[in-house]
């Protein structure tokens, strides 16, 4: 009943011509895919190229970040209305790399979600524990606190429009995927947090994606878990064949 979401987070990869070439190869390979939402998130400057190349296809385009105010003296920032004005439909918020290198917090994550929703963007909100937190058995404490501060203050109507991505930081770009069981336990925990705050219906409807070294050879085991509703993919989304095989798995 939850339509899976397969999203590629390109991070700081690909030029505009490479973006167009990728999409031209990907489009025919996913045209016959089962019901699922397919999203590619290139760097800001390549959004227009991606949106143009994906027009009238099943592929939707997202940004990797945004700023929460609409306009003003904020050098280097990009607002939600700017993104929607060019046809961007999704946005990743609170990725661990933004938390680690650019000072994002649960408080800024919350402001960004609200700004994105006001403009009509579909947010993919990232949460996840670091290695030392997992080793200290603090995974649920960390996820619970990221949820409580970054997501739980939303109104139910706002919450119904977001996807969550569970991305254990130790599994990102390391080749160390969480086992399906580890990922499923975290997803199950997040869904119970959602249930506690927003109720059964909201918990049953929310798509929770897994991210962290998702590859064609491990997606089957992850997606077989009932609480895993898709993937947020870094490295394996940069090659059209490998991303298509994730979409078509
Ligand atoms: P990798 O798939 O390269 O591990 O990256 C995951 C990620 O951070 C997606 O947002």
PDB file of N, CA and C in Angstrom, residues 154-225:
ATOM      1  N   UNK A 154       6.081  18.885  13.747  1.00  0.00           N
ATOM      2  CA  UNK A 154       5.222  19.166  12.587  1.00  0.00           C
ATOM      3  C   UNK A 154       3.761  18.936  12.956  1.00  0.00           C
ATOM      4  N   UNK A 155       2.878  19.633  12.276  1.00  0.00           N
ATOM      5  CA  UNK A 155       1.443  19.336  12.366  1.00  0.00           C
ATOM      6  C   UNK A 155       1.187  18.018  11.629  1.00  0.00           C
ATOM      7  N   UNK A 156       0.154  17.265  12.012  1.00  0.00           N
ATOM      8  CA  UNK A 156      -0.129  16.002  11.317  1.00  0.00           C
ATOM      9  C   UNK A 156      -0.263  16.167   9.794  1.00  0.00           C
ATOM     10  N   UNK A 157      -0.904  17.250   9.362  1.00  0.00           N
ATOM     11  CA  UNK A 157      -1.062  17.471   7.919  1.00  0.00           C
ATOM     12  C   UNK A 157       0.281  17.669   7.232  1.00  0.00           C
ATOM     13  N   UNK A 158       1.201  18.320   7.922  1.00  0.00           N
ATOM     14  CA  UNK A 158       2.548  18.493   7.360  1.00  0.00           C
ATOM     15  C   UNK A 158       3.274  17.153   7.339  1.00  0.00           C
ATOM     16  N   UNK A 159       3.170  16.417   8.446  1.00  0.00           N
ATOM     17  CA  UNK A 159       3.885  15.144   8.523  1.00  0.00           C
ATOM     18  C   UNK A 159       3.471  14.194   7.400  1.00  0.00           C
ATOM     19  N   UNK A 160       2.192  14.247   7.039  1.00  0.00           N
ATOM     20  CA  UNK A 160       1.693  13.291   6.044  1.00  0.00           C
ATOM     21  C   UNK A 160       2.364  13.480   4.682  1.00  0.00           C
ATOM     22  N   UNK A 161       3.074  14.594   4.499  1.00  0.00           N
ATOM     23  CA  UNK A 161       3.669  14.866   3.176  1.00  0.00           C
ATOM     24  C   UNK A 161       5.167  14.580   3.125  1.00  0.00           C
ATOM     25  N   UNK A 162       5.742  14.072   4.208  1.00  0.00           N
ATOM     26  CA  UNK A 162       7.191  13.840   4.171  1.00  0.00           C
ATOM     27  C   UNK A 162       7.518  12.343   4.066  1.00  0.00           C
ATOM     28  N   UNK A 163       8.706  12.070   3.520  1.00  0.00           N
ATOM     29  CA  UNK A 163       9.310  10.746   3.630  1.00  0.00           C
ATOM     30  C   UNK A 163      10.471  10.870   4.609  1.00  0.00           C
ATOM     31  N   UNK A 164      10.782   9.780   5.280  1.00  0.00           N
ATOM     32  CA  UNK A 164      11.945   9.756   6.171  1.00  0.00           C
ATOM     33  C   UNK A 164      12.977   8.820   5.550  1.00  0.00           C
ATOM     34  N   UNK A 165      14.255   9.176   5.673  1.00  0.00           N
ATOM     35  CA  UNK A 165      15.309   8.245   5.253  1.00  0.00           C
ATOM     36  C   UNK A 165      16.156   7.897   6.468  1.00  0.00           C
ATOM     37  N   UNK A 166      16.225   6.598   6.770  1.00  0.00           N
ATOM     38  CA  UNK A 166      17.133   6.137   7.824  1.00  0.00           C
ATOM     39  C   UNK A 166      18.479   5.857   7.179  1.00  0.00           C
ATOM     40  N   UNK A 167      19.464   6.653   7.542  1.00  0.00           N
ATOM     41  CA  UNK A 167      20.799   6.491   6.979  1.00  0.00           C
ATOM     42  C   UNK A 167      21.812   6.383   8.114  1.00  0.00           C
ATOM     43  N   UNK A 168      22.169   5.153   8.518  1.00  0.00           N
ATOM     44  CA  UNK A 168      23.204   5.016   9.546  1.00  0.00           C
ATOM     45  C   UNK A 168      24.525   5.562   8.992  1.00  0.00           C
ATOM     46  N   UNK A 169      25.123   6.506   9.705  1.00  0.00           N
ATOM     47  CA  UNK A 169      26.275   7.230   9.155  1.00  0.00           C
ATOM     48  C   UNK A 169      27.422   6.267   8.849  1.00  0.00           C
ATOM     49  N   UNK A 170      27.569   5.212   9.648  1.00  0.00           N
ATOM     50  CA  UNK A 170      28.654   4.246   9.449  1.00  0.00           C
ATOM     51  C   UNK A 170      28.481   3.424   8.174  1.00  0.00           C
ATOM     52  N   UNK A 171      27.313   3.486   7.556  1.00  0.00           N
ATOM     53  CA  UNK A 171      27.058   2.699   6.340  1.00  0.00           C
ATOM     54  C   UNK A 171      27.135   3.553   5.077  1.00  0.00           C
ATOM     55  N   UNK A 172      27.386   4.866   5.241  1.00  0.00           N
ATOM     56  CA  UNK A 172      27.353   5.757   4.075  1.00  0.00           C
ATOM     57  C   UNK A 172      28.723   5.789   3.413  1.00  0.00           C
ATOM     58  N   UNK A 173      28.766   5.357   2.150  1.00  0.00           N
ATOM     59  CA  UNK A 173      29.997   5.433   1.373  1.00  0.00           C
ATOM     60  C   UNK A 173      31.086   4.506   1.868  1.00  0.00           C
ATOM     61  N   UNK A 174      30.758   3.603   2.765  1.00  0.00           N
ATOM     62  CA  UNK A 174      31.772   2.736   3.366  1.00  0.00           C
ATOM     63  C   UNK A 174      31.726   1.325   2.793  1.00  0.00           C
ATOM     64  N   UNK A 175      30.682   1.017   2.030  1.00  0.00           N
ATOM     65  CA  UNK A 175      30.502  -0.350   1.560  1.00  0.00           C
ATOM     66  C   UNK A 175      29.907  -1.251   2.639  1.00  0.00           C
ATOM     67  N   UNK A 176      29.770  -0.736   3.870  1.00  0.00           N
ATOM     68  CA  UNK A 176      29.203  -1.524   4.973  1.00  0.00           C
ATOM     69  C   UNK A 176      27.702  -1.264   5.050  1.00  0.00           C
ATOM     70  N   UNK A 177      26.909  -2.016   4.309  1.00  0.00           N
ATOM     71  CA  UNK A 177      25.462  -1.820   4.415  1.00  0.00           C
ATOM     72  C   UNK A 177      25.000  -2.331   5.768  1.00  0.00           C
ATOM     73  N   UNK A 178      23.996  -1.712   6.318  1.00  0.00           N
ATOM     74  CA  UNK A 178      23.337  -2.331   7.469  1.00  0.00           C
ATOM     75  C   UNK A 178      22.725  -3.634   6.971  1.00  0.00           C
ATOM     76  N   UNK A 179      22.773  -4.680   7.773  1.00  0.00           N
ATOM     77  CA  UNK A 179      22.083  -5.907   7.353  1.00  0.00           C
ATOM     78  C   UNK A 179      20.590  -5.582   7.288  1.00  0.00           C
ATOM     79  N   UNK A 180      19.843  -6.363   6.509  1.00  0.00           N
ATOM     80  CA  UNK A 180      18.399  -6.115   6.461  1.00  0.00           C
ATOM     81  C   UNK A 180      17.787  -6.114   7.859  1.00  0.00           C
ATOM     82  N   UNK A 181      18.312  -6.952   8.758  1.00  0.00           N
ATOM     83  CA  UNK A 181      17.742  -7.038  10.114  1.00  0.00           C
ATOM     84  C   UNK A 181      18.041  -5.762  10.907  1.00  0.00           C
ATOM     85  N   UNK A 182      19.274  -5.260  10.801  1.00  0.00           N
ATOM     86  CA  UNK A 182      19.631  -4.027  11.525  1.00  0.00           C
ATOM     87  C   UNK A 182      18.785  -2.864  11.000  1.00  0.00           C
ATOM     88  N   UNK A 183      18.693  -2.765   9.668  1.00  0.00           N
ATOM     89  CA  UNK A 183      17.902  -1.677   9.083  1.00  0.00           C
ATOM     90  C   UNK A 183      16.437  -1.821   9.494  1.00  0.00           C
ATOM     91  N   UNK A 184      15.934  -3.054   9.434  1.00  0.00           N
ATOM     92  CA  UNK A 184      14.513  -3.265   9.754  1.00  0.00           C
ATOM     93  C   UNK A 184      14.215  -2.868  11.195  1.00  0.00           C
ATOM     94  N   UNK A 185      15.150  -3.139  12.109  1.00  0.00           N
ATOM     95  CA  UNK A 185      14.914  -2.793  13.514  1.00  0.00           C
ATOM     96  C   UNK A 185      14.826  -1.280  13.679  1.00  0.00           C
ATOM     97  N   UNK A 186      15.701  -0.550  12.982  1.00  0.00           N
ATOM     98  CA  UNK A 186      15.663   0.913  13.075  1.00  0.00           C
ATOM     99  C   UNK A 186      14.379   1.464  12.447  1.00  0.00           C
ATOM    100  N   UNK A 187      13.985   0.895  11.304  1.00  0.00           N
ATOM    101  CA  UNK A 187      12.751   1.353  10.652  1.00  0.00           C
ATOM    102  C   UNK A 187      11.541   1.075  11.545  1.00  0.00           C
ATOM    103  N   UNK A 188      11.565  -0.100  12.159  1.00  0.00           N
ATOM    104  CA  UNK A 188      10.461  -0.467  13.046  1.00  0.00           C
ATOM    105  C   UNK A 188      10.384   0.518  14.217  1.00  0.00           C
ATOM    106  N   UNK A 189      11.554   0.866  14.757  1.00  0.00           N
ATOM    107  CA  UNK A 189      11.585   1.827  15.863  1.00  0.00           C
ATOM    108  C   UNK A 189      11.033   3.186  15.405  1.00  0.00           C
ATOM    109  N   UNK A 190      11.489   3.646  14.236  1.00  0.00           N
ATOM    110  CA  UNK A 190      11.010   4.948  13.750  1.00  0.00           C
ATOM    111  C   UNK A 190       9.491   4.923  13.536  1.00  0.00           C
ATOM    112  N   UNK A 191       8.994   3.802  12.994  1.00  0.00           N
ATOM    113  CA  UNK A 191       7.549   3.739  12.755  1.00  0.00           C
ATOM    114  C   UNK A 191       6.793   3.761  14.082  1.00  0.00           C
ATOM    115  N   UNK A 192       7.382   3.185  15.115  1.00  0.00           N
ATOM    116  CA  UNK A 192       6.680   3.223  16.410  1.00  0.00           C
ATOM    117  C   UNK A 192       6.721   4.639  17.001  1.00  0.00           C
ATOM    118  N   UNK A 193       7.800   5.369  16.751  1.00  0.00           N
ATOM    119  CA  UNK A 193       7.843   6.768  17.181  1.00  0.00           C
ATOM    120  C   UNK A 193       6.766   7.579  16.451  1.00  0.00           C
ATOM    121  N   UNK A 194       6.632   7.323  15.152  1.00  0.00           N
ATOM    122  CA  UNK A 194       5.602   8.019  14.356  1.00  0.00           C
ATOM    123  C   UNK A 194       4.216   7.704  14.913  1.00  0.00           C
ATOM    124  N   UNK A 195       4.012   6.425  15.209  1.00  0.00           N
ATOM    125  CA  UNK A 195       2.699   6.003  15.733  1.00  0.00           C
ATOM    126  C   UNK A 195       2.386   6.735  17.032  1.00  0.00           C
ATOM    127  N   UNK A 196       3.399   6.844  17.906  1.00  0.00           N
ATOM    128  CA  UNK A 196       3.203   7.494  19.195  1.00  0.00           C
ATOM    129  C   UNK A 196       2.835   8.962  19.053  1.00  0.00           C
ATOM    130  N   UNK A 197       3.416   9.626  18.068  1.00  0.00           N
ATOM    131  CA  UNK A 197       3.167  11.064  17.915  1.00  0.00           C
ATOM    132  C   UNK A 197       1.984  11.361  16.994  1.00  0.00           C
ATOM    133  N   UNK A 198       1.895  10.613  15.869  1.00  0.00           N
ATOM    134  CA  UNK A 198       0.916  10.985  14.839  1.00  0.00           C
ATOM    135  C   UNK A 198      -0.205   9.961  14.653  1.00  0.00           C
ATOM    136  N   UNK A 199      -0.101   8.792  15.298  1.00  0.00           N
ATOM    137  CA  UNK A 199      -1.186   7.812  15.228  1.00  0.00           C
ATOM    138  C   UNK A 199      -0.953   6.708  14.208  1.00  0.00           C
ATOM    139  N   UNK A 200      -1.839   5.703  14.274  1.00  0.00           N
ATOM    140  CA  UNK A 200      -1.696   4.490  13.464  1.00  0.00           C
ATOM    141  C   UNK A 200      -1.713   4.757  11.969  1.00  0.00           C
ATOM    142  N   UNK A 201      -2.671   5.595  11.552  1.00  0.00           N
ATOM    143  CA  UNK A 201      -2.818   5.812  10.110  1.00  0.00           C
ATOM    144  C   UNK A 201      -1.583   6.475   9.517  1.00  0.00           C
ATOM    145  N   UNK A 202      -1.071   7.487  10.229  1.00  0.00           N
ATOM    146  CA  UNK A 202       0.123   8.191   9.748  1.00  0.00           C
ATOM    147  C   UNK A 202       1.313   7.244   9.730  1.00  0.00           C
ATOM    148  N   UNK A 203       1.408   6.377  10.740  1.00  0.00           N
ATOM    149  CA  UNK A 203       2.540   5.445  10.796  1.00  0.00           C
ATOM    150  C   UNK A 203       2.459   4.435   9.656  1.00  0.00           C
ATOM    151  N   UNK A 204       1.243   4.013   9.330  1.00  0.00           N
ATOM    152  CA  UNK A 204       1.086   3.025   8.261  1.00  0.00           C
ATOM    153  C   UNK A 204       1.342   3.642   6.888  1.00  0.00           C
ATOM    154  N   UNK A 205       1.160   4.958   6.772  1.00  0.00           N
ATOM    155  CA  UNK A 205       1.266   5.599   5.466  1.00  0.00           C
ATOM    156  C   UNK A 205       2.658   6.133   5.158  1.00  0.00           C
ATOM    157  N   UNK A 206       3.478   6.362   6.181  1.00  0.00           N
ATOM    158  CA  UNK A 206       4.759   7.065   5.967  1.00  0.00           C
ATOM    159  C   UNK A 206       5.794   6.161   5.290  1.00  0.00           C
ATOM    160  N   UNK A 207       6.389   6.643   4.212  1.00  0.00           N
ATOM    161  CA  UNK A 207       7.473   5.889   3.574  1.00  0.00           C
ATOM    162  C   UNK A 207       8.770   6.149   4.323  1.00  0.00           C
ATOM    163  N   UNK A 208       9.425   5.077   4.761  1.00  0.00           N
ATOM    164  CA  UNK A 208      10.727   5.187   5.408  1.00  0.00           C
ATOM    165  C   UNK A 208      11.741   4.492   4.498  1.00  0.00           C
ATOM    166  N   UNK A 209      12.652   5.297   3.925  1.00  0.00           N
ATOM    167  CA  UNK A 209      13.657   4.767   3.007  1.00  0.00           C
ATOM    168  C   UNK A 209      14.900   4.383   3.791  1.00  0.00           C
ATOM    169  N   UNK A 210      15.647   3.427   3.264  1.00  0.00           N
ATOM    170  CA  UNK A 210      16.943   3.104   3.843  1.00  0.00           C
ATOM    171  C   UNK A 210      18.038   3.698   2.960  1.00  0.00           C
ATOM    172  N   UNK A 211      19.101   4.208   3.569  1.00  0.00           N
ATOM    173  CA  UNK A 211      20.254   4.695   2.802  1.00  0.00           C
ATOM    174  C   UNK A 211      21.552   4.295   3.469  1.00  0.00           C
ATOM    175  N   UNK A 212      22.547   3.953   2.657  1.00  0.00           N
ATOM    176  CA  UNK A 212      23.864   3.562   3.178  1.00  0.00           C
ATOM    177  C   UNK A 212      24.358   2.339   2.437  1.00  0.00           C
ATOM    178  N   UNK A 213      25.196   2.587   1.395  1.00  0.00           N
ATOM    179  CA  UNK A 213      25.801   1.499   0.603  1.00  0.00           C
ATOM    180  C   UNK A 213      24.765   0.560   0.002  1.00  0.00           C
ATOM    181  N   UNK A 214      23.634   1.117  -0.442  1.00  0.00           N
ATOM    182  CA  UNK A 214      22.658   0.302  -1.181  1.00  0.00           C
ATOM    183  C   UNK A 214      23.224   0.029  -2.576  1.00  0.00           C
ATOM    184  N   UNK A 215      23.203  -1.247  -2.964  1.00  0.00           N
ATOM    185  CA  UNK A 215      23.761  -1.670  -4.254  1.00  0.00           C
ATOM    186  C   UNK A 215      22.794  -2.673  -4.880  1.00  0.00           C
ATOM    187  N   UNK A 216      22.944  -2.923  -6.206  1.00  0.00           N
ATOM    188  CA  UNK A 216      22.055  -3.905  -6.838  1.00  0.00           C
ATOM    189  C   UNK A 216      22.056  -5.263  -6.135  1.00  0.00           C
ATOM    190  N   UNK A 217      23.186  -5.662  -5.527  1.00  0.00           N
ATOM    191  CA  UNK A 217      23.199  -7.007  -4.922  1.00  0.00           C
ATOM    192  C   UNK A 217      22.661  -7.046  -3.488  1.00  0.00           C
ATOM    193  N   UNK A 218      22.351  -5.907  -2.889  1.00  0.00           N
ATOM    194  CA  UNK A 218      21.770  -5.994  -1.533  1.00  0.00           C
ATOM    195  C   UNK A 218      20.366  -5.383  -1.428  1.00  0.00           C
ATOM    196  N   UNK A 219      19.878  -4.765  -2.516  1.00  0.00           N
ATOM    197  CA  UNK A 219      18.572  -4.099  -2.403  1.00  0.00           C
ATOM    198  C   UNK A 219      17.440  -5.096  -2.167  1.00  0.00           C
ATOM    199  N   UNK A 220      17.560  -6.286  -2.723  1.00  0.00           N
ATOM    200  CA  UNK A 220      16.471  -7.264  -2.582  1.00  0.00           C
ATOM    201  C   UNK A 220      16.205  -7.600  -1.121  1.00  0.00           C
ATOM    202  N   UNK A 221      17.286  -7.869  -0.379  1.00  0.00           N
ATOM    203  CA  UNK A 221      17.151  -8.229   1.035  1.00  0.00           C
ATOM    204  C   UNK A 221      16.593  -7.078   1.857  1.00  0.00           C
ATOM    205  N   UNK A 222      17.014  -5.850   1.509  1.00  0.00           N
ATOM    206  CA  UNK A 222      16.519  -4.689   2.261  1.00  0.00           C
ATOM    207  C   UNK A 222      15.034  -4.466   1.980  1.00  0.00           C
ATOM    208  N   UNK A 223      14.672  -4.468   0.693  1.00  0.00           N
ATOM    209  CA  UNK A 223      13.282  -4.160   0.325  1.00  0.00           C
ATOM    210  C   UNK A 223      12.319  -5.272   0.728  1.00  0.00           C
ATOM    211  N   UNK A 224      12.854  -6.454   1.040  1.00  0.00           N
ATOM    212  CA  UNK A 224      11.982  -7.543   1.504  1.00  0.00           C
ATOM    213  C   UNK A 224      11.486  -7.293   2.926  1.00  0.00           C
ATOM    214  N   UNK A 225      12.112  -6.346   3.623  1.00  0.00           N
ATOM    215  CA  UNK A 225      11.682  -6.048   4.994  1.00  0.00           C
ATOM    216  C   UNK A 225      10.405  -5.204   4.949  1.00  0.00           C
TER     217      UNK A 225
END
